[in-house]
Short mmCIF file of C-alpha atoms and ligand atoms in Angstrom, two decimals:
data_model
loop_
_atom_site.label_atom_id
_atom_site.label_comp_id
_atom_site.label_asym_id
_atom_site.label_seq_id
_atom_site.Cartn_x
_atom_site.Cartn_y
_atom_site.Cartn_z
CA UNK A 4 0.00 0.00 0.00
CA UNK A 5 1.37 3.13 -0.79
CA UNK A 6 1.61 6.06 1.50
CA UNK A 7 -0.55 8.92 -0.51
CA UNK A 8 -3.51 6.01 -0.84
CA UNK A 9 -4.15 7.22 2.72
CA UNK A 10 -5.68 9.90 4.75
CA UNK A 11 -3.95 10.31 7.42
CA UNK A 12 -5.33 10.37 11.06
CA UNK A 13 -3.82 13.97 13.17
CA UNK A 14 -4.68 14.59 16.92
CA UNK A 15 -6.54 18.22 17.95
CA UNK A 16 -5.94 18.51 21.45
CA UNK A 17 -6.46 15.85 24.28
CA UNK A 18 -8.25 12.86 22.85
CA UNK A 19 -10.14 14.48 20.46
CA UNK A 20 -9.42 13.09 16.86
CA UNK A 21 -10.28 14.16 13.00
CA UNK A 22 -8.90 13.13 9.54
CA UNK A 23 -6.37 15.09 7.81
CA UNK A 24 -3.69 17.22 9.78
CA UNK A 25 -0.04 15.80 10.50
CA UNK A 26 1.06 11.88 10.19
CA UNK A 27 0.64 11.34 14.28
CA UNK A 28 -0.99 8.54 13.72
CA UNK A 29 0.71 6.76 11.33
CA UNK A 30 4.75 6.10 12.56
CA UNK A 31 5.52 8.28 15.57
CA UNK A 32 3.65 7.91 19.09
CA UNK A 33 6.03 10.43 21.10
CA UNK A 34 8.08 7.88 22.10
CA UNK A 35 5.43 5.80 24.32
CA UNK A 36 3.88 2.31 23.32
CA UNK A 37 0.60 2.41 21.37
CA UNK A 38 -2.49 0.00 22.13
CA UNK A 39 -5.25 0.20 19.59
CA UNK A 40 -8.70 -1.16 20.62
CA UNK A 41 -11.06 -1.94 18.13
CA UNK A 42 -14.55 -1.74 18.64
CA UNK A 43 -16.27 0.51 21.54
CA UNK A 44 -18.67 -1.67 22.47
CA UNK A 45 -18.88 -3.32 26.31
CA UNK A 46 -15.01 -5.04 25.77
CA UNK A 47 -13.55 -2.47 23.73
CA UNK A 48 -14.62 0.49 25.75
CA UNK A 49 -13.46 -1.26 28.98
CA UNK A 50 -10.35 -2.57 27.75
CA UNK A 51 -9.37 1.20 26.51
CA UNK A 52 -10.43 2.79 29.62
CA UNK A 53 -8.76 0.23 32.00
CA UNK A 54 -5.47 0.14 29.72
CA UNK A 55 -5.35 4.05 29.86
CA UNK A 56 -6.04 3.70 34.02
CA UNK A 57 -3.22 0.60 34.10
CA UNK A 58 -0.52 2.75 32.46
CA UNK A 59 -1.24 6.59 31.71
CA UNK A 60 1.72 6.88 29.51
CA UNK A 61 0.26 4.24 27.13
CA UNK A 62 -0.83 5.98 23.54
CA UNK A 63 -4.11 4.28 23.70
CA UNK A 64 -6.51 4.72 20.96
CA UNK A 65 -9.92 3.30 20.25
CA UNK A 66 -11.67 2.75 16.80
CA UNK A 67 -15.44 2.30 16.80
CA UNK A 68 -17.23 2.78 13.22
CA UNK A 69 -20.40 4.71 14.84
CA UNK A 70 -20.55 7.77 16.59
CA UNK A 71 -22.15 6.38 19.86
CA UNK A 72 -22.21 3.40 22.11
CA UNK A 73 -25.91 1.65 22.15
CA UNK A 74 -26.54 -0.62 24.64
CA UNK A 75 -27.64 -4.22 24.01
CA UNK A 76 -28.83 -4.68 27.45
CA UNK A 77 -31.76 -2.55 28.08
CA UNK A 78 -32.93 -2.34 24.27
CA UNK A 79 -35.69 -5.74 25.45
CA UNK A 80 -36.99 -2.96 26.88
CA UNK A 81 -36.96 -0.14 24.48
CA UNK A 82 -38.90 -2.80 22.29
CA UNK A 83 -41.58 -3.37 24.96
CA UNK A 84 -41.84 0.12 25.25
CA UNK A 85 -40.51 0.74 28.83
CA UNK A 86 -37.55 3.05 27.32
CA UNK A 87 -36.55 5.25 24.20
CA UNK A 88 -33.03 4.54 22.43
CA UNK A 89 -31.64 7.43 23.90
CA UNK A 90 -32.17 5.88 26.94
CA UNK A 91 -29.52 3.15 25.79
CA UNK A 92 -27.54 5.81 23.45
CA UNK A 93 -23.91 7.44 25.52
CA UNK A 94 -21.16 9.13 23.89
CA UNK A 95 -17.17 8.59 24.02
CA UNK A 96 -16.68 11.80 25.53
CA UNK A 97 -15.79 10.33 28.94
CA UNK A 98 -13.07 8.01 27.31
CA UNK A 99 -11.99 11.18 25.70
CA UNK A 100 -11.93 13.44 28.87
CA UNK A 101 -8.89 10.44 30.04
CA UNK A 102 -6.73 10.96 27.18
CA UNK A 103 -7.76 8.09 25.19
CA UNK A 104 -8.15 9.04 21.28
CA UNK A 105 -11.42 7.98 20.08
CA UNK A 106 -10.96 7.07 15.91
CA UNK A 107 -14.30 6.73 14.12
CA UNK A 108 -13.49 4.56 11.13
CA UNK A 109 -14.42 0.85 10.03
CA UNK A 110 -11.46 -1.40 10.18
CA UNK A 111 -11.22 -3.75 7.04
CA UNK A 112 -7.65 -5.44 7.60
CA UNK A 113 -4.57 -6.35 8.92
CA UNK A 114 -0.66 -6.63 8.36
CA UNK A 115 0.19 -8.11 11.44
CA UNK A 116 3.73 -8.36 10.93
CA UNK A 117 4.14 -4.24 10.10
CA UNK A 118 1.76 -4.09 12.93
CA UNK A 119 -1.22 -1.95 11.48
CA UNK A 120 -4.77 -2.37 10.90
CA UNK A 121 -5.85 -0.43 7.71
CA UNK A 122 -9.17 1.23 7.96
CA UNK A 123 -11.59 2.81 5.18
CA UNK A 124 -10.49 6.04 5.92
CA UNK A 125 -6.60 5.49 7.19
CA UNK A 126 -3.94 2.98 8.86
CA UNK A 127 -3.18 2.95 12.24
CA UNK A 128 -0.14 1.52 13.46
CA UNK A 129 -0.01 -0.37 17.04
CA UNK A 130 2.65 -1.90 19.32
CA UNK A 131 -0.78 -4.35 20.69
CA UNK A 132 -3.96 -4.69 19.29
CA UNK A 133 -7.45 -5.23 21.77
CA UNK A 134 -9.72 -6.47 18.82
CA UNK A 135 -13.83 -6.72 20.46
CA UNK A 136 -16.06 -7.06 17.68
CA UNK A 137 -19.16 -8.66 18.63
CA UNK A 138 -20.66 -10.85 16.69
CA UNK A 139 -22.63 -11.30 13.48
CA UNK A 140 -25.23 -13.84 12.03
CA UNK A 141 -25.58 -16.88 9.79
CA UNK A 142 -28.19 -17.21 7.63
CA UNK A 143 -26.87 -20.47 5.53
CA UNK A 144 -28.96 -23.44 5.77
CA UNK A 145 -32.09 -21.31 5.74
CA UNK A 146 -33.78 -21.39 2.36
CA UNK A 147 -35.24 -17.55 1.07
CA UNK A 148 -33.68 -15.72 3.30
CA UNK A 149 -33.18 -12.78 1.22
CA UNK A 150 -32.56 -9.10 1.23
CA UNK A 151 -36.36 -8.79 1.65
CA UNK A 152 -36.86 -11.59 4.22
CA UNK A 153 -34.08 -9.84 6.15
CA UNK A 154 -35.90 -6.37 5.86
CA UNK A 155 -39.35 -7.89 6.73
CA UNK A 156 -38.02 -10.23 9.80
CA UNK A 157 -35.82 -8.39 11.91
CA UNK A 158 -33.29 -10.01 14.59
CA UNK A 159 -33.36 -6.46 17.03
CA UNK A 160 -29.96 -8.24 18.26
CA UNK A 161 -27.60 -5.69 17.79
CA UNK A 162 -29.15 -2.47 19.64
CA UNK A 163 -29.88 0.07 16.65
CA UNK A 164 -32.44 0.92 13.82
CA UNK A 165 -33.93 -2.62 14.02
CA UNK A 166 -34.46 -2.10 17.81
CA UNK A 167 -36.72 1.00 16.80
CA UNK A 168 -38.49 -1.47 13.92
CA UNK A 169 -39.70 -4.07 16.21
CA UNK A 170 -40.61 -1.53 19.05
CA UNK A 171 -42.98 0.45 16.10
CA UNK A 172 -44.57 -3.14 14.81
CA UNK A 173 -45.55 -3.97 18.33
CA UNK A 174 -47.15 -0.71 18.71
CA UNK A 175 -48.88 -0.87 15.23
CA UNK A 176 -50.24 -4.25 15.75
CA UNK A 177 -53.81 -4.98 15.90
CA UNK A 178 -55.47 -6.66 18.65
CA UNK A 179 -55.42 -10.10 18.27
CA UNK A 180 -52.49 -10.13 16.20
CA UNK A 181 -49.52 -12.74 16.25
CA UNK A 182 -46.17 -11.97 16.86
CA UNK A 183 -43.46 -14.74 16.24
CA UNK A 184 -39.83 -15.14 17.46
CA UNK A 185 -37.03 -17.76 16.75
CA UNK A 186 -34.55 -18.48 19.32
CA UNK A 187 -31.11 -18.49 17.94
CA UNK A 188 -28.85 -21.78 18.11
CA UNK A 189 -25.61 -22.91 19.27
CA UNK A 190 -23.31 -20.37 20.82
CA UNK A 191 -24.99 -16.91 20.99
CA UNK A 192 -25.24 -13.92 22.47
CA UNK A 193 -26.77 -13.19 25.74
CA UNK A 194 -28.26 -16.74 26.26
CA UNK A 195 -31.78 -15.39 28.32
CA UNK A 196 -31.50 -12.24 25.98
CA UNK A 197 -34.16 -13.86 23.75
CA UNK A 198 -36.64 -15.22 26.71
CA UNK A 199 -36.66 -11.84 28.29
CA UNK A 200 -38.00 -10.43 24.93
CA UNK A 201 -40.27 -13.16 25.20
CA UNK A 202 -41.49 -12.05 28.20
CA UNK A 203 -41.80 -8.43 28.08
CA UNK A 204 -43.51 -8.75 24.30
CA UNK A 205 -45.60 -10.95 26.22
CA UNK A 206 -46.56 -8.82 28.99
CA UNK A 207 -47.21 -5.99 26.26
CA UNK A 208 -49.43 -7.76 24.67
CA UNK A 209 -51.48 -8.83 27.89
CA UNK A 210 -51.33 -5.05 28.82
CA UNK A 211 -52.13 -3.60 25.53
CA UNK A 212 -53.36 -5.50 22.45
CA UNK A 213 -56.13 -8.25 23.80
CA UNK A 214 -56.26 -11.42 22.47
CA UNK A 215 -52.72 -11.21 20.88
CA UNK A 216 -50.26 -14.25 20.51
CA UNK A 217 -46.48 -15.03 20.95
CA UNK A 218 -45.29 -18.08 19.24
CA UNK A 219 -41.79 -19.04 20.09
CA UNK A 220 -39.89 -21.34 18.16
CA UNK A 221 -37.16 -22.43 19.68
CA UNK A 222 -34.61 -25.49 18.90
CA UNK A 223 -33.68 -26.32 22.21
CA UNK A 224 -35.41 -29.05 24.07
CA UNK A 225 -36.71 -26.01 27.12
CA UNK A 226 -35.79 -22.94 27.97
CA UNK A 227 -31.93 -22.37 27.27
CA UNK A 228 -31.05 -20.00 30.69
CA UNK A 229 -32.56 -19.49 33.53
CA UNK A 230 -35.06 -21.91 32.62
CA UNK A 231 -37.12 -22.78 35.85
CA UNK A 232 -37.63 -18.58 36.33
CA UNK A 233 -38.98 -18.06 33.51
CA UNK A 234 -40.96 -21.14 32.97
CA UNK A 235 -42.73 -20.11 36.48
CA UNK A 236 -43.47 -16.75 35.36
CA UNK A 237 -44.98 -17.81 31.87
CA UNK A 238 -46.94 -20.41 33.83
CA UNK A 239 -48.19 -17.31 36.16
CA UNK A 240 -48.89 -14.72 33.81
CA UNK A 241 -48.55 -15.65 30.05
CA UNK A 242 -50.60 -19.17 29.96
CA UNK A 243 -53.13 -17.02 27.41
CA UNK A 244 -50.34 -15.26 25.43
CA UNK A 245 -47.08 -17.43 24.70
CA UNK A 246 -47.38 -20.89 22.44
CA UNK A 247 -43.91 -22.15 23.33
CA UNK A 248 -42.84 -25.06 20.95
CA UNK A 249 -39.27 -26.41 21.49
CA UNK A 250 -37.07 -28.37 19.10
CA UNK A 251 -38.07 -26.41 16.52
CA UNK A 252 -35.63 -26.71 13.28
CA UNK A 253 -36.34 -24.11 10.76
CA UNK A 254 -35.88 -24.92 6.73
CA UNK A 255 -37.25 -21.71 4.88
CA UNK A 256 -38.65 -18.43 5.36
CA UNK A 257 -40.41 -16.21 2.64
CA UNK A 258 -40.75 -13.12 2.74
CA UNK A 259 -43.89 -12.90 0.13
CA UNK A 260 -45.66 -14.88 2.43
CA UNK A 261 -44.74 -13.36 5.91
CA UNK A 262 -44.02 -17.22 7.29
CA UNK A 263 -41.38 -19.14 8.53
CA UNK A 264 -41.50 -23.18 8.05
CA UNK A 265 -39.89 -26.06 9.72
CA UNK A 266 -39.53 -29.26 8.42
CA UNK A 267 -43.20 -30.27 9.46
CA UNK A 268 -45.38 -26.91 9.44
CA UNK A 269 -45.42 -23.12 8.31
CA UNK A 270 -46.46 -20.41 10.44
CA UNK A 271 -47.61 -17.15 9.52
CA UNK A 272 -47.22 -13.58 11.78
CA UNK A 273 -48.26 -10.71 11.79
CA UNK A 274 -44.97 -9.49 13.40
CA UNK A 275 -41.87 -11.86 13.01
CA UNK A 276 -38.59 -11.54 14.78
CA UNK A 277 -36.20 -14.02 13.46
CA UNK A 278 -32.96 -13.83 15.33
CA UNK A 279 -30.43 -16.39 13.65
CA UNK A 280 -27.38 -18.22 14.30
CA UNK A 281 -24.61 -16.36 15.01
CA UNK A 282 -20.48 -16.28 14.67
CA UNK A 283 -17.86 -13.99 15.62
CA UNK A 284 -18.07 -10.09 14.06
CA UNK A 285 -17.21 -9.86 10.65
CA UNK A 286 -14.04 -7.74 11.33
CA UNK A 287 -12.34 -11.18 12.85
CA UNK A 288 -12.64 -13.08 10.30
CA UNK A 289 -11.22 -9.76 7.60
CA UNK A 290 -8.11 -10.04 10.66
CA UNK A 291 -7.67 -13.29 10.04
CA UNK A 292 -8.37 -14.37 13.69
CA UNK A 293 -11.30 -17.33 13.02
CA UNK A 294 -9.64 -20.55 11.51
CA UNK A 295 -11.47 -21.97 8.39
CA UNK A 296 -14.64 -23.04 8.36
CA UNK A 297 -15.04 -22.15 12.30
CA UNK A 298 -17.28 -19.23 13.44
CA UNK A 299 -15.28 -17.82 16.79
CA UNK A 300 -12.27 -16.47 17.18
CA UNK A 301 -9.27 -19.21 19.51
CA UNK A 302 -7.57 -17.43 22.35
CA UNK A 303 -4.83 -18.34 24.76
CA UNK A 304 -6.73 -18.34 28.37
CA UNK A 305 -4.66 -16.48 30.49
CA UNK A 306 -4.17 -13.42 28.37
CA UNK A 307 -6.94 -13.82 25.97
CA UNK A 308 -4.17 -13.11 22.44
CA UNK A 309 -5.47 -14.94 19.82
CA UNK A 310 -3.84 -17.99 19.18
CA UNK A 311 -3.71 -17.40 15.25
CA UNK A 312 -2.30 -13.90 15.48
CA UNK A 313 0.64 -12.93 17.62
CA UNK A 314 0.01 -9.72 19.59
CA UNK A 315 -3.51 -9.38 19.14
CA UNK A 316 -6.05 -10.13 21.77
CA UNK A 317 -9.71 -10.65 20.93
CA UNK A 318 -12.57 -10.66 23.84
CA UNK A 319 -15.96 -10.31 24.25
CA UNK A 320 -18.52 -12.33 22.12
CA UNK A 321 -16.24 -12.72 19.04
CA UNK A 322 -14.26 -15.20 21.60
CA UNK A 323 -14.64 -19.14 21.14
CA UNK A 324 -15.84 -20.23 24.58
CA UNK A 325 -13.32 -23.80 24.02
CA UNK A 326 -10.50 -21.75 24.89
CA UNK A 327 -11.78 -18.98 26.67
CA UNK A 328 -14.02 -20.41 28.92
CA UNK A 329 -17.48 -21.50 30.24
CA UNK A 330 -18.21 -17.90 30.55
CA UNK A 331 -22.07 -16.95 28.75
CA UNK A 332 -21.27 -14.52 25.86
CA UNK A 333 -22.75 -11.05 28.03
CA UNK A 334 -21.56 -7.77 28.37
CA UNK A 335 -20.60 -7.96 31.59
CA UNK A 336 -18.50 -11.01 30.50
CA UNK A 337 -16.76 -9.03 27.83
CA UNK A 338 -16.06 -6.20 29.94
CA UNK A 339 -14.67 -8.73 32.49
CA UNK A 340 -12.40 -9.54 29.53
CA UNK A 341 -11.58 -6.10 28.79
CA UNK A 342 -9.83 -5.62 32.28
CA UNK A 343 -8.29 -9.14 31.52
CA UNK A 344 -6.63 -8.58 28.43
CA UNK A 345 -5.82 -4.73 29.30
CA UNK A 346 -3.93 -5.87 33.15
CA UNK A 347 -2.25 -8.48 30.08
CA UNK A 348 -1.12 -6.02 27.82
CA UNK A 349 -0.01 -3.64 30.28
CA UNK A 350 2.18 -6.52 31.61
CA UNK A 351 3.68 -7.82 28.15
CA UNK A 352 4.47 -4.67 27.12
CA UNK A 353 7.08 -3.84 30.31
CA UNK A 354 8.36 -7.14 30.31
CA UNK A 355 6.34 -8.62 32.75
CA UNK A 356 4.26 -11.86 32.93
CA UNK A 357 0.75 -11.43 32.74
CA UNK A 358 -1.43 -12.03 36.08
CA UNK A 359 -3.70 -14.75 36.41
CA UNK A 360 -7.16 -13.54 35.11
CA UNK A 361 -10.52 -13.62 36.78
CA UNK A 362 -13.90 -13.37 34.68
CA UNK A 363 -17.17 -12.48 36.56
CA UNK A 364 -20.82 -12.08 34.81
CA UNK A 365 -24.08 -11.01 36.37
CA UNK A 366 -27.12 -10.61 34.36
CA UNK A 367 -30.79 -9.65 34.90
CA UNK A 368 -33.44 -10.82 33.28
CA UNK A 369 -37.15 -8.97 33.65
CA UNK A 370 -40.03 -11.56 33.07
CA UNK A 371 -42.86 -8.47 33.11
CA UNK A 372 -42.16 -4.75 33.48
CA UNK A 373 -41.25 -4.55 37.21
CA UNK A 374 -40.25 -7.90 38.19
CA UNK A 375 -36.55 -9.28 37.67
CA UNK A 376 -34.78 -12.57 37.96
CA UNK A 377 -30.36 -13.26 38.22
CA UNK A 378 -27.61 -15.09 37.45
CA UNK A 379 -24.28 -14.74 38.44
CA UNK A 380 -21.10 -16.61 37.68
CA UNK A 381 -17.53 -16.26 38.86
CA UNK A 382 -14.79 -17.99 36.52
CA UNK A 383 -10.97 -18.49 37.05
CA UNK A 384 -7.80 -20.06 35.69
CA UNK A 385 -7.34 -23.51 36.58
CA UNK A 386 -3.41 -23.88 36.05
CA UNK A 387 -2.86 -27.65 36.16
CA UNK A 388 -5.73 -28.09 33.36
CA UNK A 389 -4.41 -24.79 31.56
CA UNK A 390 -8.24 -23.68 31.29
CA UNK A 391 -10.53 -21.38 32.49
CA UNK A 392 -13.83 -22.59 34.69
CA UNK A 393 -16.45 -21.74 36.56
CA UNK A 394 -16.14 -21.60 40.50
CA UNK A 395 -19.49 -23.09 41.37
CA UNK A 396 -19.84 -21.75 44.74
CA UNK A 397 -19.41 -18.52 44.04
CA UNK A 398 -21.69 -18.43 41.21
CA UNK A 399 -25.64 -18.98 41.63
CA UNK A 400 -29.32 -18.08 40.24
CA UNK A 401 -32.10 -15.59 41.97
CA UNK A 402 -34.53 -18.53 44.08
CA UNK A 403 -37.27 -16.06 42.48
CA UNK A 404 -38.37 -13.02 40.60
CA UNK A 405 -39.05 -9.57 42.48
CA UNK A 406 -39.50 -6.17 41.85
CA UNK A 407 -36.35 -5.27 44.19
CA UNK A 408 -34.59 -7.17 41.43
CA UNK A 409 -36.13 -5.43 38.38
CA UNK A 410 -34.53 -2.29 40.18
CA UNK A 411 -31.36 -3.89 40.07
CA UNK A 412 -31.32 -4.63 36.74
CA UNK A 413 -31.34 -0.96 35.93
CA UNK A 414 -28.77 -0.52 38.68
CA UNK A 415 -26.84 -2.61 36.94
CA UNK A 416 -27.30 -0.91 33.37
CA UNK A 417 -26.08 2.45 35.36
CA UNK A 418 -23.08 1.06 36.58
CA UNK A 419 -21.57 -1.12 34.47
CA UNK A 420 -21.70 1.88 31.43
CA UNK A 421 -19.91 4.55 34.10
CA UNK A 422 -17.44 1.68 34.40
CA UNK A 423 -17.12 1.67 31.08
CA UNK A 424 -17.37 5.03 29.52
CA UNK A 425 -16.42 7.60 32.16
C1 FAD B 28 -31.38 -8.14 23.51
C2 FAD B 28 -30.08 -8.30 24.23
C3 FAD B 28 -30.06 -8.19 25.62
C4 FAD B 28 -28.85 -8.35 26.29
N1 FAD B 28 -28.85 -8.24 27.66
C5 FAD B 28 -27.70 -8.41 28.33
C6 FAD B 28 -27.67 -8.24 29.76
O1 FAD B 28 -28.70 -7.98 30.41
N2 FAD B 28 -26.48 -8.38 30.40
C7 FAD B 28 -25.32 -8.66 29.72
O2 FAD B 28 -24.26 -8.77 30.36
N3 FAD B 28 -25.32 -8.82 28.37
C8 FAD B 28 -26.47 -8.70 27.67
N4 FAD B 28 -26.47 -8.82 26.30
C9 FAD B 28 -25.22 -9.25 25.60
C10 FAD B 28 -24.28 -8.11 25.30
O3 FAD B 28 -24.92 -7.12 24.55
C11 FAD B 28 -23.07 -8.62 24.52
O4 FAD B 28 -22.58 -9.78 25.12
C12 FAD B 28 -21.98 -7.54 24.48
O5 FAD B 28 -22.46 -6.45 23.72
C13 FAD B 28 -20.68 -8.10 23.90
O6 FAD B 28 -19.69 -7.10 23.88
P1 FAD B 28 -18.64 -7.04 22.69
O7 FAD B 28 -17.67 -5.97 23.05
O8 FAD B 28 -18.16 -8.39 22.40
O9 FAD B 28 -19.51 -6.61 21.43
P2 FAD B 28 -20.36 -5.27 21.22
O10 FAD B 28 -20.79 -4.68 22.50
O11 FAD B 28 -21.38 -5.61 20.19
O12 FAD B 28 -19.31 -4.26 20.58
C14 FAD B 28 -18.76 -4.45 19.31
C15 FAD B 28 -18.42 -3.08 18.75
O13 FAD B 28 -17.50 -3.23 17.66
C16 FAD B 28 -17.84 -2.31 16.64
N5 FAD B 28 -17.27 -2.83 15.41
C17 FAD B 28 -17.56 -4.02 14.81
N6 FAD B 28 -16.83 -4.17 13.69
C18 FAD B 28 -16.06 -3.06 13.57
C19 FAD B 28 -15.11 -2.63 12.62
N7 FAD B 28 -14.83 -3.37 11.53
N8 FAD B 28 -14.49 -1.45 12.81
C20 FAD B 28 -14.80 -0.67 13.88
N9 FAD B 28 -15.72 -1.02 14.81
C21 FAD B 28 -16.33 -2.20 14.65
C22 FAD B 28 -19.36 -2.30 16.70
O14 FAD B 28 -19.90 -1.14 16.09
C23 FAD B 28 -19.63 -2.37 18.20
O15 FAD B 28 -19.70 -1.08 18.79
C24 FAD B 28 -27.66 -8.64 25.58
C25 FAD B 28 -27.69 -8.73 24.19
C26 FAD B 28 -28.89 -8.56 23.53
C27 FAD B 28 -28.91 -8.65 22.03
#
C-alpha cells in the first residue's frame, strides 16, 4: 500500500481526533507504546479505559465505526416500550476526557507483521492490538432468506435501527395479532437475551393489544437460561399469550408470504422476529483471527491473544468459549475480559508476565415490566488443566423473581456503562 492512498489520522488537542492534519498517527507515538482497541462496544470500551487507568503513559486509541455506544442490554426494553433509544444511546466523551483518542473509522484489515490495521479512511499503526467485535449472524442453511426476508423479519440483536423497527410493529399491531420469534442456536449472544423479549412482548401484549399471541420457536429441548424462572413466570402470567414449541428446526422463510416453516409446518405472523445463528463479528474473520470453516475467534486463556495472530487479543462475544471459557457470551462477561486482556497487555508490554485472570458475569433478566430474575457466575484459571472454569460456589441463580430485582437490573445498566465510559 502506498503512502498517498491514505488519509492520514492527526490529533486536535487531548483525545479528540479528526482526519487530515499531520502523520501522528501513522509512525511516531512520542516515544510511548501504542495500544489500539477496536470496537467501543462493552469489551472495547473497557479494555481502553482500563489500559489508559493501568498505564497513563500508554498511547491508547480506540476505533469504533459509529458515533455512539448503544446498549444491548436494556434495548428488550426499548422494544416493549418501557424506554426510548436514547435511553440506551452514551457518547465517548468520557473516554476522551482520560486521554484516550477515540478514531471513528471501520477497520477492514490487517498486516500483522508491520503491525497496522488499515481502515476505510486510514492505517493505524499499534505496538498491541485489543480487537472486540461482537458478533454477526448466519443465515446459511435457511432457504429464502433474502434481502427482503431480512428487511421484513428483523433479529433487534444488535441495539440500533432494528431495535426502533420491532418496538414500532408492536405498537402498530392490531389486537389479536400474532407476533413470532425464533430463538437463535448454538453459541450466541446473551443466552436469556431472547426469553426476556419473550417475556416483556408478552406482557405488552397482555397489557395492551387483547387477544394477541407469541409463538416461540425455539430449537432447544426447554428454555436455554434461567429456565425454571422463567418457565414459572410464563406459567403465572402468560398461559393465554405465549405458544412455546421447542425443538423447533427451521428450513425456509419467505418473505412474500410473511411465514417461517420447519420441516413439518409453516407459520404465519403478523410481526416476526427471526434472530439467527450467530459467529464472531465480521471484522475477525477480515483479521484473520477465526480458523477456516469455524465461526469464533481461539484465544490463549490467560491473556486472551489470539492464538492465530501474535500480539492481538480478541474478547468479548467474538471469543470461542473452548478456549476462553465456560463464561455466557454477556456484556458484563466481555467487559470482564476487557480488564483481563488490558492488566495483560499492560504486563507484556514492560516485560512482565501477565497475572492470572478472573472473569465475573451477572445478568438480569425482567419476566414483566417490574419484576426481575439473576444469574451470576464467577470464573478463574485452573493452572494444572491450563483452562478457564467456573467456580461453582461462588456463582448462583435468583430462588425467584421480584420487583427489588427489576430495580437492580437498571442498577446494573447504570453502573456497568460509568465503568465503562467515564
Ligand atoms: C437483547 C439483548 C439483551 C442483552 N442483555 C444483556 C444483559 O442484560 N447483560 C449482559 O451482560 N449482556 C447482555 N447482552 C449481551 C451483550 O450485549 C453482549 O454480550 C456484548 O455487547 C458483547 O460485547 P462485545 O464488546 O463483544 O460486542 P459489542 O458490544 O457488540 O461491541 C462491538 C463493537 O464493535 C464495533 N465494530 C464491529 N466491527 C467493527 C469494525 N470493523 N471497525 C470498527 N468497529 C467495529 C461495533 O460497532 C460495536 O460497537 C444482551 C444482548 C442482547 C442482544
Amino acid at each position: 500500500m502506498k503512502r498517498r492512498d491514505f488519509i492520514k489520522y492527526g490529533t486536535i488537542g487531548l483525545g479528540v481526533v479528526t482526519l487530515c492534519g499531520p502523520n501522528a498517527f501513522a509512525s511516531s507515538h512520542g516515544g510511548h507504546k501504542r495500544v489500539v482497541v477496536i470496537g467501543g462496544g462493552y469489551g472495547g470500551a473497557t479494555a481502553a479505559k482500563y489500559l489508559k487507568m493501568g498505564n497513563p503513559a500508554l498511547d491508547v486509541v480506540l476505533v469504533e465505526k459509529e458515533q455512539n455506544f448503544v446498549s444491548c442490554p436494556i434495548s428488550n426494553w426499548v422494544i416493549a416500550g418501557m424506554k426510548k433509544m436514547d435511553d440506551i444511546t452514551i457518547g465517548y466523551q468520557g473516554l476522551e476526557a482520560r486521554g484516550i483518542k477515540v478514531v471513528h473509522d471501520e477497520i477492514i484489515g490487517i498486516d500483522a507483521k508491520a503491525g497496522y490495521v488499515q481502515g476505510k479512511k486510514g492505517k493505524l499503526e499499534y505496538d498491541r492490538l485489543i480487537v472486540s467485535p461482537g458478533i454477526d449472524f448466519r443465515y446459511d442453511g435457511i432457504e429464502g432468506f433474502d434481502a427482503a426476508a431480512k428487511k421484513l423479519m428483523p433479529h433487534a440483536y444488535k441495539a440500533g435501527p432494528q431495535t426502533v423497527q420491532l418496538q414500532q410493529e408492536l405498537a402498530a399491531l392490531p389486537a389479536g395479532g400474532t407476533v413470532l420469534m425464533r430463538v437463535p442456536d448454538g453459541f450466541y449472544r446473551c443466552p436469556p437475551g431472547p426469553y426476556e423479549r419473550a417475556s416483556l412482548i408478552a406482557d405488552y401484549l397482555k397489557k395492551n393489544k387483547k387477544g394477541s399471541k407469541l409463538v416461540i420457536l425455539d430449537p432447544h429441548k426447554k428454555i436455554a437460561s434461567k429456565g425454571k424462572l422463567f418457565k414459572q413466570a410464563w406459567d403465572d402470567y402468560y398461559t393465554d399469550v405465549i405458544d412455546f414449541r421447542t425443538e423447533q428446526v427451521i428450513a425456509s422463510v419467505s418473505a412474500a408470504n410473511k411465514s417461517v416453516s420447519t420441516y413439518e409446518e409453516e407459520f404465519k405472523a403478523d410481526i416476526i422476529n427471526f434472530i439467527p445463528d450467530q459467529k464472531a463479528g465480521d471484522l475477525a474473520f477480515a483479521l484473520g483471527l477465526v480458523p477456516e470453516k469455524k465461526h469464533w475467534a481461539p484465544v490463549k486463556p490467560i491473556t486472551l491473544e489470539s492464538t492465530l495472530v501474535p500480539g492481538v487479543h480478541v474478547i468479548g462475544d467474538a471469543t470461542d468459549p473452548k478456549t476462553s471459557g465456560p463464561m455466557p457470551k454477556s456484556g458484563f462477561v466481555a467487559s470482564s475480559m476487557g480488564k483481563v486482556a488490558a492488566a495483560a497487555v499492560i504486563a507484556e508490554l514492560a516485560g512482565k508476565t501477565a497475572p492470572m485472570p478472573s472473569f465475573a458475569n451477572t445478568c438480569y433478566s425482567m419476566v414483566n415490566a417490574t419484576e426481575a430474575i439473576y444469574v451470576t457466575g464467577v470464573y478463574k484459571h485452573d493452572a494444572a488443566a491450563g483452562e478457564n472454569i467456573k467456580i461453582a460456589e461462588a456463582s448462583k441463580t435468583s430462588s425467584g423473581r421480584s420487583e427489588r430485582y427489576g430495580r437492580h437490573a437498571e442498577d446494573w445498566a447504570a453502573g456497568i456503562w460509568s465503568d465503562m465510559l467515564t
